[in-house]
PDB file of C-alpha atoms in Angstrom:
ATOM      1  CA  MET L 165     -27.711  -7.555   2.671  1.00 64.00           C
ATOM      2  CA  SER L 166     -25.983  -6.510   5.885  1.00 92.00           C
ATOM      3  CA  ALA L 167     -22.450  -7.020   7.177  1.00 96.00           C
ATOM      4  CA  THR L 168     -21.423 -10.435   8.485  1.00 97.00           C
ATOM      5  CA  VAL L 169     -19.556 -10.300  11.811  1.00 97.00           C
ATOM      6  CA  HIS L 170     -18.083 -13.407  13.466  1.00 98.00           C
ATOM      7  CA  PRO L 171     -19.386 -13.918  17.033  1.00 98.00           C
ATOM      8  CA  SER L 172     -15.843 -13.573  18.453  1.00 98.00           C
ATOM      9  CA  ALA L 173     -15.171 -10.267  16.622  1.00 98.00           C
ATOM     10  CA  TYR L 174     -15.931  -6.864  18.134  1.00 98.00           C
ATOM     11  CA  VAL L 175     -17.166  -3.817  16.237  1.00 98.00           C
ATOM     12  CA  GLU L 176     -17.373  -0.532  18.136  1.00 98.00           C
ATOM     13  CA  PRO L 177     -20.737   1.276  17.986  1.00 96.00           C
ATOM     14  CA  GLY L 178     -19.110   4.191  16.148  1.00 96.00           C
ATOM     15  CA  ALA L 179     -17.982   2.041  13.203  1.00 98.00           C
ATOM     16  CA  ARG L 180     -19.941   1.977   9.931  1.00 98.00           C
ATOM     17  CA  LEU L 181     -19.940  -1.228   7.885  1.00 98.00           C
ATOM     18  CA  ALA L 182     -21.584  -1.297   4.450  1.00 98.00           C
ATOM     19  CA  ASP L 183     -23.507  -4.213   3.001  1.00 96.00           C
ATOM     20  CA  GLY L 184     -21.467  -7.284   2.244  1.00 97.00           C
ATOM     21  CA  VAL L 185     -18.616  -6.510   4.637  1.00 98.00           C
ATOM     22  CA  VAL L 186     -17.240  -9.629   6.360  1.00 98.00           C
ATOM     23  CA  VAL L 187     -15.445  -9.421   9.726  1.00 98.00           C
ATOM     24  CA  GLY L 188     -13.502 -12.544  10.689  1.00 98.00           C
ATOM     25  CA  ALA L 189     -12.884 -14.243  14.010  1.00 98.00           C
ATOM     26  CA  PHE L 190     -11.287 -12.160  16.805  1.00 98.00           C
ATOM     27  CA  THR L 191     -11.043  -9.061  14.617  1.00 98.00           C
ATOM     28  CA  TYR L 192     -11.525  -5.609  16.160  1.00 98.00           C
ATOM     29  CA  ILE L 193     -13.063  -2.667  14.275  1.00 98.00           C
ATOM     30  CA  GLY L 194     -12.759   0.614  16.165  1.00 98.00           C
ATOM     31  CA  ASP L 195     -14.733   3.843  16.386  1.00 97.00           C
ATOM     32  CA  GLU L 196     -14.776   6.108  13.323  1.00 98.00           C
ATOM     33  CA  VAL L 197     -13.934   3.296  10.949  1.00 98.00           C
ATOM     34  CA  GLU L 198     -15.972   3.403   7.746  1.00 98.00           C
ATOM     35  CA  VAL L 199     -15.844   0.334   5.473  1.00 98.00           C
ATOM     36  CA  GLY L 200     -17.245   0.074   1.936  1.00 98.00           C
ATOM     37  CA  GLU L 201     -19.238  -2.760   0.373  1.00 98.00           C
ATOM     38  CA  GLY L 202     -17.657  -6.155  -0.120  1.00 98.00           C
ATOM     39  CA  THR L 203     -14.541  -5.602   1.993  1.00 98.00           C
ATOM     40  CA  VAL L 204     -13.396  -8.695   3.896  1.00 98.00           C
ATOM     41  CA  PHE L 205     -11.353  -8.868   7.103  1.00 98.00           C
ATOM     42  CA  GLY L 206      -9.679 -12.145   8.022  1.00 98.00           C
ATOM     43  CA  PRO L 207      -9.074 -13.312  11.597  1.00 98.00           C
ATOM     44  CA  HIS L 208      -7.197 -11.298  14.220  1.00 98.00           C
ATOM     45  CA  CYS L 209      -7.149  -7.996  12.321  1.00 98.00           C
ATOM     46  CA  VAL L 210      -7.162  -4.669  14.190  1.00 98.00           C
ATOM     47  CA  VAL L 211      -8.531  -1.503  12.566  1.00 98.00           C
ATOM     48  CA  HIS L 212      -8.440   1.839  14.385  1.00 98.00           C
ATOM     49  CA  GLY L 213     -10.060   5.084  13.321  1.00 95.00           C
ATOM     50  CA  PRO L 214     -10.475   7.609  12.008  1.00 98.00           C
ATOM     51  CA  THR L 215     -10.094   5.364   8.961  1.00 98.00           C
ATOM     52  CA  ARG L 216     -12.060   5.243   5.710  1.00 98.00           C
ATOM     53  CA  ILE L 217     -11.815   2.028   3.661  1.00 98.00           C
ATOM     54  CA  GLY L 218     -13.401   1.665   0.229  1.00 98.00           C
ATOM     55  CA  ARG L 219     -15.044  -1.247  -1.557  1.00 98.00           C
ATOM     56  CA  ASP L 220     -13.838  -4.794  -2.173  1.00 98.00           C
ATOM     57  CA  ASN L 221     -10.629  -4.694  -0.163  1.00 98.00           C
ATOM     58  CA  ARG L 222      -9.246  -7.891   1.354  1.00 98.00           C
ATOM     59  CA  PHE L 223      -7.363  -7.948   4.657  1.00 98.00           C
ATOM     60  CA  TYR L 224      -5.717 -11.241   5.592  1.00 98.00           C
ATOM     61  CA  ALA L 225      -4.866 -12.400   9.110  1.00 98.00           C
ATOM     62  CA  GLN L 226      -3.144 -10.140  11.647  1.00 98.00           C
ATOM     63  CA  CYS L 227      -3.279  -6.870   9.712  1.00 98.00           C
ATOM     64  CA  ALA L 228      -2.892  -3.750  11.889  1.00 98.00           C
ATOM     65  CA  ILE L 229      -4.578  -0.860  10.095  1.00 98.00           C
ATOM     66  CA  GLY L 230      -5.043   2.775  11.124  1.00 98.00           C
ATOM     67  CA  GLY L 231      -2.900   2.691  14.250  1.00 98.00           C
ATOM     68  CA  ASP L 232      -1.249   5.752  15.764  1.00 98.00           C
ATOM     69  CA  PRO L 233       1.749   7.064  13.795  1.00 98.00           C
ATOM     70  CA  GLN L 234       5.140   5.902  15.038  1.00 96.00           C
ATOM     71  CA  ASP L 235       6.357   9.455  15.567  1.00 95.00           C
ATOM     72  CA  LYS L 236       7.520  10.887  18.892  1.00 93.00           C
ATOM     73  CA  LYS L 237       6.008  14.263  17.973  1.00 92.00           C
ATOM     74  CA  PHE L 238       2.524  12.768  17.735  1.00 94.00           C
ATOM     75  CA  ALA L 239       0.444  14.099  20.635  1.00 94.00           C
ATOM     76  CA  GLY L 240      -2.878  12.411  20.037  1.00 94.00           C
ATOM     77  CA  GLU L 241      -4.209  14.898  17.495  1.00 96.00           C
ATOM     78  CA  ARG L 242      -6.959  13.760  15.162  1.00 96.00           C
ATOM     79  CA  THR L 243      -5.436  12.216  12.041  1.00 98.00           C
ATOM     80  CA  GLN L 244      -6.768   9.879   9.386  1.00 98.00           C
ATOM     81  CA  LEU L 245      -6.152   6.960   7.024  1.00 98.00           C
ATOM     82  CA  HIS L 246      -7.903   6.768   3.644  1.00 98.00           C
ATOM     83  CA  ILE L 247      -7.828   3.511   1.630  1.00 98.00           C
ATOM     84  CA  GLY L 248      -9.406   3.181  -1.820  1.00 98.00           C
ATOM     85  CA  ASP L 249     -10.974   0.182  -3.556  1.00 98.00           C
ATOM     86  CA  GLY L 250      -9.812  -3.291  -4.503  1.00 98.00           C
ATOM     87  CA  ASN L 251      -6.607  -3.478  -2.489  1.00 98.00           C
ATOM     88  CA  VAL L 252      -5.119  -6.660  -1.011  1.00 98.00           C
ATOM     89  CA  PHE L 253      -3.371  -6.588   2.386  1.00 98.00           C
ATOM     90  CA  ARG L 254      -1.627  -9.845   3.217  1.00 98.00           C
ATOM     91  CA  GLU L 255      -0.603 -11.168   6.614  1.00 98.00           C
ATOM     92  CA  PHE L 256       0.875  -8.777   9.236  1.00 98.00           C
ATOM     93  CA  VAL L 257       0.663  -5.648   7.076  1.00 98.00           C
ATOM     94  CA  THR L 258       0.805  -2.439   9.146  1.00 98.00           C
ATOM     95  CA  VAL L 259      -0.506   0.950   7.971  1.00 98.00           C
ATOM     96  CA  ASN L 260      -0.431   4.016  10.237  1.00 98.00           C
ATOM     97  CA  ARG L 261      -2.543   7.160  10.219  1.00 98.00           C
ATOM     98  CA  GLY L 262      -1.022  10.577   9.473  1.00 98.00           C
ATOM     99  CA  THR L 263       0.457  13.154  11.839  1.00 97.00           C
ATOM    100  CA  GLY L 264      -0.820  16.619  12.656  1.00 93.00           C
ATOM    101  CA  ASN L 265       2.241  18.376  11.266  1.00 89.00           C
ATOM    102  CA  GLY L 266       2.568  16.108   8.230  1.00 88.00           C
ATOM    103  CA  GLY L 267      -0.725  16.709   6.487  1.00 90.00           C
ATOM    104  CA  GLY L 268      -2.817  14.544   8.791  1.00 96.00           C
ATOM    105  CA  ILE L 269      -3.703  11.782   6.306  1.00 98.00           C
ATOM    106  CA  THR L 270      -2.087   8.590   5.058  1.00 98.00           C
ATOM    107  CA  ARG L 271      -3.528   7.671   1.641  1.00 98.00           C
ATOM    108  CA  ILE L 272      -3.601   4.423  -0.326  1.00 98.00           C
ATOM    109  CA  GLY L 273      -5.254   4.356  -3.764  1.00 98.00           C
ATOM    110  CA  ASP L 274      -6.872   1.489  -5.663  1.00 98.00           C
ATOM    111  CA  GLY L 275      -5.801  -1.963  -6.770  1.00 98.00           C
ATOM    112  CA  ASN L 276      -2.587  -2.239  -4.766  1.00 98.00           C
ATOM    113  CA  TRP L 277      -1.077  -5.435  -3.404  1.00 98.00           C
ATOM    114  CA  LEU L 278       0.673  -5.181  -0.033  1.00 98.00           C
ATOM    115  CA  LEU L 279       2.254  -8.540   0.729  1.00 98.00           C
ATOM    116  CA  ALA L 280       3.193  -9.971   4.114  1.00 98.00           C
ATOM    117  CA  TYR L 281       4.899  -7.676   6.649  1.00 98.00           C
ATOM    118  CA  THR L 282       4.713  -4.574   4.457  1.00 98.00           C
ATOM    119  CA  HIS L 283       4.787  -1.359   6.500  1.00 98.00           C
ATOM    120  CA  VAL L 284       3.314   1.977   5.395  1.00 98.00           C
ATOM    121  CA  ALA L 285       4.213   4.758   7.828  1.00 98.00           C
ATOM    122  CA  HIS L 286       2.441   8.012   8.639  1.00 98.00           C
ATOM    123  CA  ASP L 287       1.594  10.587   5.976  1.00 98.00           C
ATOM    124  CA  CYS L 288       2.533   8.365   3.042  1.00 98.00           C
ATOM    125  CA  ALA L 289       0.677   8.698  -0.259  1.00 98.00           C
ATOM    126  CA  ILE L 290       0.437   5.595  -2.446  1.00 98.00           C
ATOM    127  CA  GLY L 291      -1.093   5.655  -5.923  1.00 98.00           C
ATOM    128  CA  ASN L 292      -2.779   2.810  -7.810  1.00 98.00           C
ATOM    129  CA  LEU L 293      -1.809  -0.686  -8.970  1.00 98.00           C
ATOM    130  CA  CYS L 294       1.423  -0.907  -6.992  1.00 98.00           C
ATOM    131  CA  VAL L 295       2.964  -4.115  -5.644  1.00 98.00           C
ATOM    132  CA  PHE L 296       4.773  -4.129  -2.294  1.00 98.00           C
ATOM    133  CA  SER L 297       6.560  -7.446  -1.845  1.00 98.00           C
ATOM    134  CA  ASN L 298       7.202  -9.123   1.492  1.00 98.00           C
ATOM    135  CA  ASN L 299       8.895  -6.963   4.146  1.00 98.00           C
ATOM    136  CA  SER L 300       9.022  -3.825   2.001  1.00 98.00           C
ATOM    137  CA  THR L 301       8.893  -0.671   4.113  1.00 98.00           C
ATOM    138  CA  LEU L 302       7.983   2.968   3.649  1.00 98.00           C
ATOM    139  CA  ALA L 303       9.133   5.528   6.213  1.00 98.00           C
ATOM    140  CA  GLY L 304       7.014   8.609   6.892  1.00 97.00           C
ATOM    141  CA  HIS L 305       5.954  11.120   4.245  1.00 97.00           C
ATOM    142  CA  VAL L 306       6.899   8.900   1.280  1.00 98.00           C
ATOM    143  CA  THR L 307       5.059   9.348  -2.031  1.00 98.00           C
ATOM    144  CA  VAL L 308       4.724   6.328  -4.317  1.00 98.00           C
ATOM    145  CA  GLU L 309       3.164   6.986  -7.716  1.00 98.00           C
ATOM    146  CA  ASP L 310       1.178   4.504  -9.847  1.00 98.00           C
ATOM    147  CA  GLN L 311       2.305   0.999 -10.835  1.00 98.00           C
ATOM    148  CA  VAL L 312       5.486   0.911  -8.786  1.00 98.00           C
ATOM    149  CA  ILE L 313       6.939  -2.459  -7.792  1.00 98.00           C
ATOM    150  CA  MET L 314       8.903  -2.786  -4.546  1.00 98.00           C
ATOM    151  CA  SER L 315      10.741  -6.076  -4.148  1.00 97.00           C
ATOM    152  CA  GLY L 316      11.226  -7.951  -0.907  1.00 96.00           C
ATOM    153  CA  PHE L 317      13.135  -6.303   1.970  1.00 96.00           C
ATOM    154  CA  SER L 318      13.394  -2.968   0.153  1.00 96.00           C
ATOM    155  CA  GLY L 319      13.051   0.259   2.103  1.00 97.00           C
ATOM    156  CA  ILE L 320      12.384   3.917   1.326  1.00 98.00           C
ATOM    157  CA  HIS L 321      13.756   6.818   3.424  1.00 97.00           C
ATOM    158  CA  GLN L 322      11.324   9.421   4.733  1.00 96.00           C
ATOM    159  CA  PHE L 323      10.179  12.213   2.391  1.00 97.00           C
ATOM    160  CA  CYS L 324      11.407  10.375  -0.712  1.00 97.00           C
ATOM    161  CA  ARG L 325       9.301  10.034  -3.859  1.00 98.00           C
ATOM    162  CA  ILE L 326       9.107   7.011  -6.129  1.00 98.00           C
ATOM    163  CA  GLY L 327       7.981   7.853  -9.674  1.00 98.00           C
ATOM    164  CA  ALA L 328       5.403   5.929 -11.692  1.00 98.00           C
ATOM    165  CA  HIS L 329       6.448   2.553 -13.162  1.00 98.00           C
ATOM    166  CA  ALA L 330       9.685   2.438 -11.143  1.00 98.00           C
ATOM    167  CA  PHE L 331      11.054  -0.905  -9.934  1.00 97.00           C
ATOM    168  CA  ILE L 332      12.900  -1.191  -6.609  1.00 97.00           C
ATOM    169  CA  GLY L 333      15.038  -4.341  -6.483  1.00 95.00           C
ATOM    170  CA  MET L 334      15.285  -6.809  -3.621  1.00 93.00           C
ATOM    171  CA  GLY L 335      16.983  -5.390  -0.536  1.00 93.00           C
ATOM    172  CA  ALA L 336      17.518  -1.937  -2.050  1.00 93.00           C
ATOM    173  CA  LEU L 337      17.566   0.901   0.497  1.00 93.00           C
ATOM    174  CA  VAL L 338      16.546   4.120  -1.201  1.00 95.00           C
ATOM    175  CA  ASN L 339      17.554   7.484   0.300  1.00 95.00           C
ATOM    176  CA  GLY L 340      16.701   9.801  -2.632  1.00 96.00           C
ATOM    177  CA  ASP L 341      13.960  10.384  -5.178  1.00 97.00           C
ATOM    178  CA  VAL L 342      13.611   7.709  -7.873  1.00 97.00           C
ATOM    179  CA  PRO L 343      12.376   9.120 -11.200  1.00 96.00           C
ATOM    180  CA  PRO L 344       9.546   7.470 -13.141  1.00 97.00           C
ATOM    181  CA  PHE L 345      10.421   4.313 -15.134  1.00 96.00           C
ATOM    182  CA  VAL L 346      13.789   3.729 -13.369  1.00 96.00           C
ATOM    183  CA  MET L 347      14.904   0.389 -11.940  1.00 96.00           C
ATOM    184  CA  VAL L 348      16.966   0.492  -8.717  1.00 95.00           C
ATOM    185  CA  ALA L 349      19.219  -2.384  -7.635  1.00 90.00           C
ATOM    186  CA  GLN L 350      20.856  -3.112  -4.278  1.00 80.00           C
ATOM    187  CA  ASP L 351      24.356  -1.726  -3.738  1.00 68.00           C
ATOM    188  CA  GLY L 352      24.442  -0.552  -0.127  1.00 65.00           C
ATOM    189  CA  TYR L 353      21.955   2.194  -0.785  1.00 70.00           C
ATOM    190  CA  GLY L 354      20.095   1.446  -3.985  1.00 77.00           C
ATOM    191  CA  ARG L 355      21.483   2.933  -7.175  1.00 81.00           C
ATOM    192  CA  PRO L 356      19.839   3.300 -10.609  1.00 89.00           C
ATOM    193  CA  ARG L 357      20.519   0.343 -12.889  1.00 89.00           C
ATOM    194  CA  GLY L 358      18.609   1.096 -16.077  1.00 93.00           C
ATOM    195  CA  ILE L 359      14.887   1.523 -16.721  1.00 94.00           C
ATOM    196  CA  ASN L 360      12.052  -0.867 -15.952  1.00 94.00           C
ATOM    197  CA  SER L 361      11.684  -1.793 -19.638  1.00 94.00           C
ATOM    198  CA  GLU L 362      10.074  -5.200 -19.107  1.00 92.00           C
ATOM    199  CA  GLY L 363       7.409  -3.697 -16.850  1.00 94.00           C
ATOM    200  CA  LEU L 364       6.750  -0.931 -19.384  1.00 95.00           C
ATOM    201  CA  LYS L 365       6.254  -3.488 -22.187  1.00 96.00           C
ATOM    202  CA  ARG L 366       3.736  -5.373 -20.065  1.00 94.00           C
ATOM    203  CA  ARG L 367       1.811  -2.132 -19.560  1.00 95.00           C
ATOM    204  CA  GLY L 368       1.543  -1.406 -23.262  1.00 96.00           C
ATOM    205  CA  PHE L 369       4.426   1.040 -23.790  1.00 96.00           C
ATOM    206  CA  ASP L 370       5.521   0.738 -27.428  1.00 96.00           C
ATOM    207  CA  ALA L 371       9.120   0.714 -28.690  1.00 96.00           C
ATOM    208  CA  GLU L 372       9.104   4.439 -29.488  1.00 96.00           C
ATOM    209  CA  ARG L 373       8.042   5.422 -25.962  1.00 96.00           C
ATOM    210  CA  ILE L 374      10.547   3.063 -24.354  1.00 96.00           C
ATOM    211  CA  GLY L 375      13.289   4.320 -26.646  1.00 96.00           C
ATOM    212  CA  ALA L 376      12.657   7.921 -25.604  1.00 96.00           C
ATOM    213  CA  ILE L 377      12.772   6.925 -21.941  1.00 96.00           C
ATOM    214  CA  LYS L 378      16.040   5.030 -22.489  1.00 96.00           C
ATOM    215  CA  ARG L 379      17.611   8.075 -24.133  1.00 96.00           C
ATOM    216  CA  ALA L 380      16.496  10.236 -21.228  1.00 96.00           C
ATOM    217  CA  TYR L 381      17.973   7.737 -18.783  1.00 96.00           C
ATOM    218  CA  ARG L 382      21.316   7.744 -20.577  1.00 96.00           C
ATOM    219  CA  THR L 383      21.347  11.536 -20.523  1.00 96.00           C
ATOM    220  CA  LEU L 384      20.606  11.631 -16.813  1.00 95.00           C
ATOM    221  CA  TYR L 385      22.704   8.695 -15.595  1.00 93.00           C
ATOM    222  CA  VAL L 386      25.237   7.546 -18.194  1.00 94.00           C
ATOM    223  CA  SER L 387      26.469  10.696 -19.928  1.00 93.00           C
ATOM    224  CA  GLY L 388      28.376  11.989 -16.906  1.00 92.00           C
ATOM    225  CA  ALA L 389      26.818  15.420 -17.365  1.00 93.00           C
ATOM    226  CA  PRO L 390      26.111  17.508 -14.245  1.00 94.00           C
ATOM    227  CA  LEU L 391      22.462  17.461 -13.244  1.00 93.00           C
ATOM    228  CA  GLU L 392      21.660  20.965 -14.490  1.00 94.00           C
ATOM    229  CA  GLU L 393      23.257  20.255 -17.868  1.00 95.00           C
ATOM    230  CA  ALA L 394      21.336  16.989 -18.133  1.00 95.00           C
ATOM    231  CA  ARG L 395      18.084  18.802 -17.338  1.00 94.00           C
ATOM    232  CA  VAL L 396      18.682  21.220 -20.216  1.00 95.00           C
ATOM    233  CA  LYS L 397      19.081  18.283 -22.602  1.00 95.00           C
ATOM    234  CA  LEU L 398      15.982  16.610 -21.185  1.00 96.00           C
ATOM    235  CA  GLU L 399      13.987  19.776 -21.893  1.00 95.00           C
ATOM    236  CA  ASP L 400      14.697  19.293 -25.602  1.00 95.00           C
ATOM    237  CA  MET L 401      13.635  15.643 -25.450  1.00 96.00           C
ATOM    238  CA  ALA L 402      10.485  16.502 -23.503  1.00 96.00           C
ATOM    239  CA  ALA L 403       9.185  18.538 -26.445  1.00 95.00           C
ATOM    240  CA  THR L 404       8.365  15.292 -28.293  1.00 96.00           C
ATOM    241  CA  SER L 405       7.887  12.846 -25.401  1.00 96.00           C
ATOM    242  CA  PRO L 406       5.237  13.206 -22.664  1.00 96.00           C
ATOM    243  CA  ASP L 407       7.053  10.484 -20.720  1.00 96.00           C
ATOM    244  CA  VAL L 408      10.284  12.493 -20.647  1.00 96.00           C
ATOM    245  CA  ARG L 409       8.219  15.544 -19.648  1.00 96.00           C
ATOM    246  CA  ALA L 410       6.798  13.560 -16.729  1.00 96.00           C
ATOM    247  CA  LEU L 411      10.313  12.504 -15.700  1.00 95.00           C
ATOM    248  CA  LEU L 412      11.578  16.075 -15.942  1.00 95.00           C
ATOM    249  CA  ASP L 413       8.641  17.462 -13.952  1.00 95.00           C
ATOM    250  CA  PHE L 414       9.269  14.837 -11.278  1.00 94.00           C
ATOM    251  CA  ILE L 415      12.892  15.955 -10.962  1.00 94.00           C
ATOM    252  CA  GLY L 416      11.874  19.590 -10.662  1.00 92.00           C
ATOM    253  CA  ASN L 417       9.398  19.017  -7.831  1.00 91.00           C
ATOM    254  CA  GLY L 418      11.687  17.193  -5.385  1.00 89.00           C
ATOM    255  CA  GLU L 419      12.605  18.071  -1.813  1.00 85.00           C
ATOM    256  CA  ARG L 420      15.109  15.241  -1.434  1.00 85.00           C
ATOM    257  CA  PRO L 421      18.221  14.979  -3.640  1.00 87.00           C
ATOM    258  CA  LEU L 422      17.782  12.995  -6.819  1.00 89.00           C
ATOM    259  CA  LEU L 423      19.110   9.455  -6.632  1.00 84.00           C
ATOM    260  CA  ARG L 424      22.110   9.405  -9.010  1.00 81.00           C
TER     261      ARG L 424
END
């Protein structure tokens, strides 16, 4: 079974399409684009290379994938975009390749949903099973870990990290690292407003795990303790909770200030 390409679409000779790929009307697939089995492109999509796309992805109308990074320092150097398997890209999603001085690769994992008008800038790294709601935006060099939810019109400042299972509320503008499990609500720049307990329950976290995370949150955000003092207390909690250890490790690895 070969790829199916609409007569009005154009695929450059340097592109590689696996069996079962579908290319819709007026879609353009550029040189050095590699697409895995079962991936479907709707009408009017544009895909530039070097880009590697895995299996069973779905791109709806007007997606712009693998374009040059929106960075004035970019001078045409060879950079890449890597996309995993089973992702959904809704209408008008834009994803840029990396930059030469930023690692050179933008990465998106598996099973993510990027809804209409989502933007993923250069050198971002997105994990698995995340949801990016309409008009959510990542600036350059952002890291988003697994199972994060970004609500509509939320935005993340460059070089920030969003920890696993975090929830970014509608319209929240985040300018610091968000630890795992934390829920951020809009208040000018987004500020922590508790943990994402409902999301954790849906993902099988039991009451004991959630309780440990809540206690860690209170230590970090409610106690009023300075950050270094809070980290000492979290070290004690981390001895019996892998989730608190993950939160503490996240804090220790940051380049941006912690969102508090």
